[in-house]
CSV table of C-alpha atoms in Angstrom, one decimal:
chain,number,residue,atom,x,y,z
A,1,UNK,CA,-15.7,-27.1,32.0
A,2,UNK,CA,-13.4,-30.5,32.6
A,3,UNK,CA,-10.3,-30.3,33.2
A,4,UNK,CA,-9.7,-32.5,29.7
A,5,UNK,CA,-11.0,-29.5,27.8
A,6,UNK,CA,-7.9,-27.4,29.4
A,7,UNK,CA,-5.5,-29.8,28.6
A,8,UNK,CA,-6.2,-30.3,25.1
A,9,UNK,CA,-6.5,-26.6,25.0
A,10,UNK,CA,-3.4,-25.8,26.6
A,11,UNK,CA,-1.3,-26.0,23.8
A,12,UNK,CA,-3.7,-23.6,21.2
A,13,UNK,CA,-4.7,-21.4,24.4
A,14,UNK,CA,-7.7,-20.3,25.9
A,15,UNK,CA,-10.2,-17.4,25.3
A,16,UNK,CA,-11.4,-15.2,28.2
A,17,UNK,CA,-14.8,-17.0,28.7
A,18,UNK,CA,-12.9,-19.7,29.5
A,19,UNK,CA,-10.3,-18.4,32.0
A,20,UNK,CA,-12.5,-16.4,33.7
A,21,UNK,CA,-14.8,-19.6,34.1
A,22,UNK,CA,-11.5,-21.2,35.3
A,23,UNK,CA,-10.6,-18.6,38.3
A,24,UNK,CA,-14.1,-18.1,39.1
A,25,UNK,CA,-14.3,-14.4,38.0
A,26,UNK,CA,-16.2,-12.2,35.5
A,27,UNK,CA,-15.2,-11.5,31.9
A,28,UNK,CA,-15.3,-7.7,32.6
A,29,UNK,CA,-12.8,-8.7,36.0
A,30,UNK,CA,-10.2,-10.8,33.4
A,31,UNK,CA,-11.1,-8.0,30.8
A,32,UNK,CA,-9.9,-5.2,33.8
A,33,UNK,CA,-6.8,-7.4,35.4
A,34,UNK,CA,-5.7,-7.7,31.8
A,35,UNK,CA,-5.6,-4.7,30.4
A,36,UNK,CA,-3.8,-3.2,34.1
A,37,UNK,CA,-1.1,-6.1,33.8
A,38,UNK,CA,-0.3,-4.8,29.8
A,39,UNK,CA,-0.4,-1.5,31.4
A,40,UNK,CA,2.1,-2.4,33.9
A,41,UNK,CA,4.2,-4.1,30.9
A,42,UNK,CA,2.5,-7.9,30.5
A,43,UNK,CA,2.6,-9.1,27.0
A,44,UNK,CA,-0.3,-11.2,26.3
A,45,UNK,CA,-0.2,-13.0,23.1
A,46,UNK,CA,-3.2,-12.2,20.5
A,47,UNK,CA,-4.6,-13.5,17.2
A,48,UNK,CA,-5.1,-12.3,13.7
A,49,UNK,CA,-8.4,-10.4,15.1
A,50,UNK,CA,-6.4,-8.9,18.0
A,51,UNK,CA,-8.1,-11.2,20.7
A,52,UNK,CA,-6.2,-12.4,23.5
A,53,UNK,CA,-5.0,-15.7,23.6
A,54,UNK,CA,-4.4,-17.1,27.8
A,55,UNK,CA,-1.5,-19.8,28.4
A,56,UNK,CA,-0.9,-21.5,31.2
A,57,UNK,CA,1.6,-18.9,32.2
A,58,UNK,CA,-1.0,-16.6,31.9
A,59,UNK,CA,-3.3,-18.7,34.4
A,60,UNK,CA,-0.6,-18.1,36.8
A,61,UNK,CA,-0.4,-14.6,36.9
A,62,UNK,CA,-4.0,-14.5,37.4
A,63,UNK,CA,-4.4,-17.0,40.0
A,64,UNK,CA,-1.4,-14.7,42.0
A,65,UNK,CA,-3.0,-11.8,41.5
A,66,UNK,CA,-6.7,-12.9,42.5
A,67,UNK,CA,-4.9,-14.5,45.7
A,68,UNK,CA,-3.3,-10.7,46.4
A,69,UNK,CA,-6.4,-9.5,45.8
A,70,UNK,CA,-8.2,-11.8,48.3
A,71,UNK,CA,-5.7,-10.9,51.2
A,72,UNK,CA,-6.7,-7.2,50.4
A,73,UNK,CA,-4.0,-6.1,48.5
A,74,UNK,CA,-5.6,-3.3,46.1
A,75,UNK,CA,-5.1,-4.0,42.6
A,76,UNK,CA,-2.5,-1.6,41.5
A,77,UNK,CA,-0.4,-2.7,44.4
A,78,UNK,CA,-0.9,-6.0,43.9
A,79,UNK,CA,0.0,-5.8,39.9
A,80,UNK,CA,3.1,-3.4,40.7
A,81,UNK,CA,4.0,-6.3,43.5
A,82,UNK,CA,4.3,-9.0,40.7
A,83,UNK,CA,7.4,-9.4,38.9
A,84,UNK,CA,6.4,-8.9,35.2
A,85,UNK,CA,9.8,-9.2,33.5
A,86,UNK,CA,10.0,-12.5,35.1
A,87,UNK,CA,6.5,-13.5,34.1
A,88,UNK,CA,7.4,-12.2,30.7
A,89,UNK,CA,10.2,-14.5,30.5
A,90,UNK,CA,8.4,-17.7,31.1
A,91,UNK,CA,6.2,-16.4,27.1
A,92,UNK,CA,5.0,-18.9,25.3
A,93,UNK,CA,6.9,-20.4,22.1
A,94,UNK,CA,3.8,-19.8,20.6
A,95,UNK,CA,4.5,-16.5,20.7
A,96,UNK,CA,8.4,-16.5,19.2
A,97,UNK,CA,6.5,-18.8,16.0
A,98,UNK,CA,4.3,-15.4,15.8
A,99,UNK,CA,7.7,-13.6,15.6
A,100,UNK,CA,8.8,-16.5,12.8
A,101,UNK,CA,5.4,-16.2,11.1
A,102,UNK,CA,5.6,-11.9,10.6
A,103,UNK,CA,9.2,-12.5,10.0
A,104,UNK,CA,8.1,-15.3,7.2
A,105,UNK,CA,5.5,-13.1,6.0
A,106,UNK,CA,8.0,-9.7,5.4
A,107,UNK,CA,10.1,-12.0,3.4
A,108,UNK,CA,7.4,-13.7,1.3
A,109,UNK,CA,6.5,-9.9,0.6
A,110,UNK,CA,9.8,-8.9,0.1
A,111,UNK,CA,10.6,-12.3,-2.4
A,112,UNK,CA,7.0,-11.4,-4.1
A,113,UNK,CA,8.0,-7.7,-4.8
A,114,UNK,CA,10.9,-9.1,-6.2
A,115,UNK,CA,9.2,-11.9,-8.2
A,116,UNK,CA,6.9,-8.7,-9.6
A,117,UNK,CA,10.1,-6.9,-10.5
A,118,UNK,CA,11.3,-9.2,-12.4
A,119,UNK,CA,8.3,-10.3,-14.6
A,120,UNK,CA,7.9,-6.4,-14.8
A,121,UNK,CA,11.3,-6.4,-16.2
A,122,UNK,CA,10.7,-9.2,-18.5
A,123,UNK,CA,7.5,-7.7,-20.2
A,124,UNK,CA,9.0,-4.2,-20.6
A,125,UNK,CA,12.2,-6.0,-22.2
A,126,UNK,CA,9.5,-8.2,-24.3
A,127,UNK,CA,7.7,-4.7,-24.7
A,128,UNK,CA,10.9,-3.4,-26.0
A,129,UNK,CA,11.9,-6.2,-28.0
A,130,UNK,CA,8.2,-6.2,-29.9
A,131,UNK,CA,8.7,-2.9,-30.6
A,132,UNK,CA,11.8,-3.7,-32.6
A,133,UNK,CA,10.4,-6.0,-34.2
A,134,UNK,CA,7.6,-4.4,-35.5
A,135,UNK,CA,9.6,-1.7,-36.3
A,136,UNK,CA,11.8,-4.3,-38.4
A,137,UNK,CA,8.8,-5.4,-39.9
A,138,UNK,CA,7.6,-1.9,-40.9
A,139,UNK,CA,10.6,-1.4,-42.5
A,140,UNK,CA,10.6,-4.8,-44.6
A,141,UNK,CA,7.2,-3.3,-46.0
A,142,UNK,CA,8.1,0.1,-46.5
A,143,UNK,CA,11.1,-1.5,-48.9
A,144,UNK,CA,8.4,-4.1,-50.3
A,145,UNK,CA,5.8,-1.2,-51.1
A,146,UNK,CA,8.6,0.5,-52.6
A,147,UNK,CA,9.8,-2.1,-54.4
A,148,UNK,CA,6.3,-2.4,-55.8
A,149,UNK,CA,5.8,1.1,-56.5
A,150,UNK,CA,9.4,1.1,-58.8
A,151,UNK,CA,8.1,-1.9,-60.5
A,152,UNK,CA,5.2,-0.4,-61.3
A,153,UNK,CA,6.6,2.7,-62.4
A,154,UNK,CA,8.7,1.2,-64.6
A,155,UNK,CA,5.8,-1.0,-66.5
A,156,UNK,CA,4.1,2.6,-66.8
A,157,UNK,CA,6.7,3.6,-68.6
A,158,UNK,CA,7.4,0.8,-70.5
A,159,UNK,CA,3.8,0.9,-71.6
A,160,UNK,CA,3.8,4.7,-72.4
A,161,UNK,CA,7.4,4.3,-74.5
A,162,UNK,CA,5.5,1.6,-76.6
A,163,UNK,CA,2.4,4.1,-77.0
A,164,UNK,CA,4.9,6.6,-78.0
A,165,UNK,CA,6.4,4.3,-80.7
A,166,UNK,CA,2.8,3.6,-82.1
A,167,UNK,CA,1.5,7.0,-82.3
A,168,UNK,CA,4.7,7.8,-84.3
C-alpha cells in the first residue's frame, strides 16, 4: 500500500487490514492491542456497523506500543505505561461530528414526535369536528323527514275529511 492511499485516507480513516499492513502486524495482533488499549480506557472511534475506524492518532499509539513491545516490555505493562487520557485528548473531530450527528439525530426524533403530535391532534380535532357535522346534518334530516311526515299527515286528512263529506 502507497503511502498516497494513506493520505487520502487519512481524513475518512483506515480499517484494520490496513493498519495492521501499515505496522507490519497481524489483524488478530491489532484486533488483541485494541481491544487491551479500550480496556485500559482508549476510545476508538467506530461506524454505523460498530467497526473500528484508525486515525492517525491511532497509528501513533500503535507504533508506541509495538516499539515497547519490541524492547520487551510485556503488553499489559507496556499499555498501562502509555498515557491514555492524553492520547484520548488528541480524538479526532471526526469523532465530536459523531457526537453532533446522535445529538442531530435525538432532535430530528424529538421534532418528528412532535410533527406526529400535531397532525395527531389535527385529525382527532378534524375527527371531532366531522362528527359535528354529521351530527348537524342528522339533525337537518330528522326535521326534513319530519317535516315530510306532518305534510303528509295532513294531506291524509285532508283527503279523509273530503271522503267524509262525500259519504254524507
Amino acid at each position: 500500500m502507497g503511502v498516497n492511499a494513506f493520505s487520502n485516507a487519512s481524513e475518512y480513516g483506515y480499517f484494520a487490514k490496513d493498519v495492521a499492513a501499515n505496522l507490519e502486524v497481524t489483524t488478530s495482533t491489532l484486533r488483541r492491542w485494541s481491544i487491551r488499549l479500550e480496556k485500559a480506557g482508549y476510545k476508538f472511534e467506530r461506524n454505523e456497523k460498530d467497526q473500528r475506524i484508525y486515525y492517525e492518532r491511532d497509528f501513533k499509539a500503535f507504533r508506541e506500543l509495538k516499539k515497547l513491545i519490541s524492547n520487551n516490555v510485556v503488553l499489559v505493562d507496556a499499555i498501562v505505561s502509555m498515557d491514555v487520557e492524553v492520547l484520548n485528548a488528541s480524538q479526532t473531530p471526526s469523532v465530536y461530528r459523531e457526537e453532533t450527528r446522535l445529538t442531530k439525530q435525538f432532535f430530528e426524533e424529538l421534532l418528528d414526535k412532535k410533527i406526529n403530535k400535531a397532525i395527531q391532534q389535527a385529525f382527532e380535532e378534524g375527527r371531532q369536528q366531522g362528527r359535528e357535522e354529521i351530527k348537524e346534518i342528522i339533525n337537518k334530516m330528522e326535521q326534513r323527514a319530519k317535516e315530510r311526515d306532518d305534510n303528509l299527515m295532513s294531506v291524509i286528512r285532508s283527503i279523509q275529511g273530503e271522503k267524509k263529506k262525500l259519504n254524507n
